[in-house]
Coordinates of C-alpha atoms in Angstrom, one line a residue:
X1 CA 15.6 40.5 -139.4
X2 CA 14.3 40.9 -143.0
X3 CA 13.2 37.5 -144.9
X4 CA 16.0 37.2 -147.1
X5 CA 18.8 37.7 -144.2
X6 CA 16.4 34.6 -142.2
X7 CA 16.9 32.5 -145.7
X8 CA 20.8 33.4 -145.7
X9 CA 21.4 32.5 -142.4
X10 CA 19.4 29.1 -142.4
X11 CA 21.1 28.4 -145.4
X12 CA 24.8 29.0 -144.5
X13 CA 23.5 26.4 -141.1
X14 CA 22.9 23.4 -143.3
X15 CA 25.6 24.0 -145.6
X16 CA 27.7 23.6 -142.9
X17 CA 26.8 20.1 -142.7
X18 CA 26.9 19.0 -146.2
X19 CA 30.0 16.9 -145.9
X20 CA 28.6 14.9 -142.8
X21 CA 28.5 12.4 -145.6
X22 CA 26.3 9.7 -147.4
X23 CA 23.8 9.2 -145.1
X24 CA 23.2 12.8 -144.9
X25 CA 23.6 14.0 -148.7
X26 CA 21.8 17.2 -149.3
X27 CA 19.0 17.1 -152.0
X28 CA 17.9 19.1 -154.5
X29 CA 14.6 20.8 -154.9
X30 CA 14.9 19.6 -158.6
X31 CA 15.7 16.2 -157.6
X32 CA 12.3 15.7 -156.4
X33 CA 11.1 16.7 -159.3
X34 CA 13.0 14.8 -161.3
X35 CA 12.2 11.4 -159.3
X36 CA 8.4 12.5 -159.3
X37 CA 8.9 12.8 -163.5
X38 CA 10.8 9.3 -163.7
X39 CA 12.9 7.5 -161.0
X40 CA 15.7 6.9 -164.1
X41 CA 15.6 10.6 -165.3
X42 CA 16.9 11.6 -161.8
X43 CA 19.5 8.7 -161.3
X44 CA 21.0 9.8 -164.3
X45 CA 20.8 13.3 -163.5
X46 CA 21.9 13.1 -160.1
X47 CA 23.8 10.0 -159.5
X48 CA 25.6 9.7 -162.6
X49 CA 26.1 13.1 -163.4
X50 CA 24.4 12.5 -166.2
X51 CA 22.5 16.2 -168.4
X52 CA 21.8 17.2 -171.9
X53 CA 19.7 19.7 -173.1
X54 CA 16.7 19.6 -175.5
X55 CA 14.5 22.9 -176.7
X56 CA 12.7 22.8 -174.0
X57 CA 14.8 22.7 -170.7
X58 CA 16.6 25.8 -172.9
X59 CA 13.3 27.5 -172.9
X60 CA 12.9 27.0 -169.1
X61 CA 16.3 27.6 -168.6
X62 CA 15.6 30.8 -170.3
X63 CA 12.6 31.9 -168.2
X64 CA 14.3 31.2 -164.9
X65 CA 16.9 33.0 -165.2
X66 CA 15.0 36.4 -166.6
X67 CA 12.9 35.9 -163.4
X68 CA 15.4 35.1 -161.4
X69 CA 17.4 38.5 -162.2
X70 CA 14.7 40.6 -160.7
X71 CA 15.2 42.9 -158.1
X72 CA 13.1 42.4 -155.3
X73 CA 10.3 45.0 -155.2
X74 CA 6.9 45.6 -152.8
X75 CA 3.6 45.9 -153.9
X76 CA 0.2 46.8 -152.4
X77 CA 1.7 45.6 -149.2
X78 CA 4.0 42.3 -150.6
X79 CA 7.1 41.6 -150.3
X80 CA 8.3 39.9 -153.9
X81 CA 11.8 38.2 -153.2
X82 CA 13.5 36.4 -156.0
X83 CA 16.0 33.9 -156.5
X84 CA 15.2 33.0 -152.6
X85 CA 17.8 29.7 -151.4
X86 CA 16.3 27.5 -149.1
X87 CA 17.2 24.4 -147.2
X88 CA 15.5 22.3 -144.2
X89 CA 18.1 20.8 -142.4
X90 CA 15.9 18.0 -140.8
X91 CA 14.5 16.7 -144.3
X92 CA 17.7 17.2 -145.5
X93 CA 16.6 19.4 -148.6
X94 CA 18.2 22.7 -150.2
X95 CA 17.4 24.9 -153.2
X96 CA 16.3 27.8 -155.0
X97 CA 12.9 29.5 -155.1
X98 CA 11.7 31.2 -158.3
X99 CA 9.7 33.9 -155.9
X100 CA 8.8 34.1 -152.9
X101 CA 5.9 36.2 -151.7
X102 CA 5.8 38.1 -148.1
X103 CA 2.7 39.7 -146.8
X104 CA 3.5 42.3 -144.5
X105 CA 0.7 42.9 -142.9
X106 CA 0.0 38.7 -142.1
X107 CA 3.7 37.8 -142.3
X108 CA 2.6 34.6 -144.5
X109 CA 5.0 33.5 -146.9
X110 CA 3.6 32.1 -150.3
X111 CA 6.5 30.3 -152.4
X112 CA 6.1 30.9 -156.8
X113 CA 6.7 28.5 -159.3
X114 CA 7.1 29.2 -162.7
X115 CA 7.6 26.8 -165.5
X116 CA 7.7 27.2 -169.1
X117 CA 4.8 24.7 -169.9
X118 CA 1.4 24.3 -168.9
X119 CA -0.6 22.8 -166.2
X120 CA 0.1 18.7 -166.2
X121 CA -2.3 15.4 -164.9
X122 CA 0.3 14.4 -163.0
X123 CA 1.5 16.4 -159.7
X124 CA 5.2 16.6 -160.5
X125 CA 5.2 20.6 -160.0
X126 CA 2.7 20.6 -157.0
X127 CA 5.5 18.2 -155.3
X128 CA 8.1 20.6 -156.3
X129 CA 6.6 23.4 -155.0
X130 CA 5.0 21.6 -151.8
X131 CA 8.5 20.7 -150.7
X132 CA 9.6 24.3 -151.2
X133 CA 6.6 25.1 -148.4
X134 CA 8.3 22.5 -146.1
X135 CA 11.5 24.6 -146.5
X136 CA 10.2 27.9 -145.7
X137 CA 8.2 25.9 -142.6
X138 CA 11.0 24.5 -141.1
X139 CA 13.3 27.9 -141.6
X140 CA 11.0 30.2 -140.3
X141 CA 8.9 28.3 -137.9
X142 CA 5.2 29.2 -139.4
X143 CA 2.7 27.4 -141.4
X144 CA 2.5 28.2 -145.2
X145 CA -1.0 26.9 -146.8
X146 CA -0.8 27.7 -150.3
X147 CA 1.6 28.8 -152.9
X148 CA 1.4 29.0 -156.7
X149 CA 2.6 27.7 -160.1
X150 CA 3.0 30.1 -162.9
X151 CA 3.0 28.6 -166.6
X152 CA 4.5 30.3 -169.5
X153 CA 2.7 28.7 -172.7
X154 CA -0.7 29.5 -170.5
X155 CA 0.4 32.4 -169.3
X156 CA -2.0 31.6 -166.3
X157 CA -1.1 31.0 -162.9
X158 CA -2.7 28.3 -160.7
X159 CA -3.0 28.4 -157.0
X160 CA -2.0 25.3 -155.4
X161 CA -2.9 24.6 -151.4
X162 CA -1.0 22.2 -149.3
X163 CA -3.3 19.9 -148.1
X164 CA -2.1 17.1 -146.0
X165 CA -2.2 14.4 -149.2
X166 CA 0.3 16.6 -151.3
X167 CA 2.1 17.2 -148.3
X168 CA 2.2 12.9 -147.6
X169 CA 3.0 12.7 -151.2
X170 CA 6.0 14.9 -151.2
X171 CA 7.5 13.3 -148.1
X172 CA 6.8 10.0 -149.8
X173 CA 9.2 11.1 -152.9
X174 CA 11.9 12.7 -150.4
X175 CA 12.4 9.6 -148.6
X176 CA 12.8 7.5 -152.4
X177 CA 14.8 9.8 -153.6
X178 CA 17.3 9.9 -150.9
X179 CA 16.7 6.2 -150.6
X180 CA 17.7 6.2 -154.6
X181 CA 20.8 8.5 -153.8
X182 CA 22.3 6.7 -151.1
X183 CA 21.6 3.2 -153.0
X184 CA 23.6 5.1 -156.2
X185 CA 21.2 2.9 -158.3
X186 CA 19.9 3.6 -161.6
X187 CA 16.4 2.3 -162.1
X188 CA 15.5 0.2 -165.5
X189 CA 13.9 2.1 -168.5
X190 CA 10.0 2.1 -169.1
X191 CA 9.0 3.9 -172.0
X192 CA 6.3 6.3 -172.1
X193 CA 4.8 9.1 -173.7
X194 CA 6.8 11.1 -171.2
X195 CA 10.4 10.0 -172.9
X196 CA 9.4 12.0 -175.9
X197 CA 10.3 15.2 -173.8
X198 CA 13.1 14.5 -172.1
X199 CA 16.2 15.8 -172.9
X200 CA 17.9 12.6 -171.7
X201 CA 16.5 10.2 -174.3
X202 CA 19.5 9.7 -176.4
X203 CA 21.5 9.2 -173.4
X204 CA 18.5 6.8 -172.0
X205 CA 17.7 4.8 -174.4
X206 CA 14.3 3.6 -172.9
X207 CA 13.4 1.5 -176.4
X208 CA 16.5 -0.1 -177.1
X209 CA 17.4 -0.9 -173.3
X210 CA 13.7 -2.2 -172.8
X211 CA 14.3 -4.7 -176.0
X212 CA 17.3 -6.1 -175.4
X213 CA 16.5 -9.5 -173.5
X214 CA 19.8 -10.5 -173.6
X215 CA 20.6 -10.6 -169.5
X216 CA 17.5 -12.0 -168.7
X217 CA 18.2 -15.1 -171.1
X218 CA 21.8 -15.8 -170.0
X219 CA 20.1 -15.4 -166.4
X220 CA 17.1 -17.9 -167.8
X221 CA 20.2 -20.4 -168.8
X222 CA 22.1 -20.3 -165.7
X223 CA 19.4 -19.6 -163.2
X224 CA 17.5 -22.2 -160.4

């Protein structure tokens, strides 16, 4: 069976479960990302339905989509596949992959990344991407190591391995988030230099909401 037919067929066997209901709500390769970015961003993304767009979720909007309409092609012995969906039945995660790579002689699988930035302190895309790994694990039964993140103001790509801390890590942010989704909470604002690029901030409202004092002194008055 070729890759993609093994990702079609996994796929179509967790989407059969998708209504099982609350407790086993399907999420979103982005969510994590989202959640790993700030806890409100994905509530209001993903609980409330909440989306706007800003210059640069167009941009990597933009990218996405021209990678995602390539054709699959082989190279020097790998197997490029594009636009791969994904799920893992047992974390209860589903998605898209930007790329995934197939050597034919080894069989490994190496998922691809690619975002419209550059490189960041903080590991939001390595848990992205380390949670596409656990995907392609639990589909196809093999261990993947390594994968990579491609980044379009750079126009460098960085090699991430999966060691078992990222791994921990990404785990750690499935369980909040579906612990967030099932909850149907939406977490307080805390500004930060991140607000500043998000697309959300008009609908957030992280300075205003983070000012106004005026629950916690009727609470003060009325409290113990």
């Amino acid at each position: 069976m070729a890759v993609a037919d093994l990702f079609d067929a996994a796929n179509n066997r967790l989407f059969s479960n998708v209504s099982l209901g609350n407790d086993h709500r399907i999420i979103s390769l982005s969510a994590l990302q989202h959640y790993a970015f700030c806890p409100r961003q994905c509530a209001l993304i993903h609980n409330e339905q909440a989306w706007a767009e800003n210059v640069l979720t167009a941009q990597g909007r933009v990218l996405h989509e021209r990678v995602d309409a390539g054709e699959p092609e082989t190279r020097k012995g790998v197997r490029f596949e594009r636009s791969v969906h994904v799920s893992a039945e047992k974390l209860g995660v589903s998605g898209v992959l930007d790329m995934v790579e197939h050597d034919l002689v080894s069989g490994s699988l190496k998922p691809v990344e690619y975002k419209r930035g550059k490189p960041k302190t903080e590991a939001f895309d390595e848990i992205q991407l380390c949670a596409q790994a656990l995907c392609l694990e639990e589909m196809t039964g093999q261990a993947v190591t390594e994968g990579a993140l491609w980044y379009g103001q750079t126009r460098h790509r960085v090699p991430i391995v999966f060691s078992d801390g990222i791994r921990q890590q990404t785990l750690d942010i499935i369980a909040a988030v579906r612990e967030l989704l099932q909850n149907g909470t939406t977490p307080p604002p805390e500004y930060g230099k991140r607000c500043k690029a998000c697309s959300l901030l008009d609908l957030c409202q992280p300075k205003m909401l983070e000012r106004d004092r005026s629950k916690r002194y009727v609470a003060g008055l009325f409290g113990d």
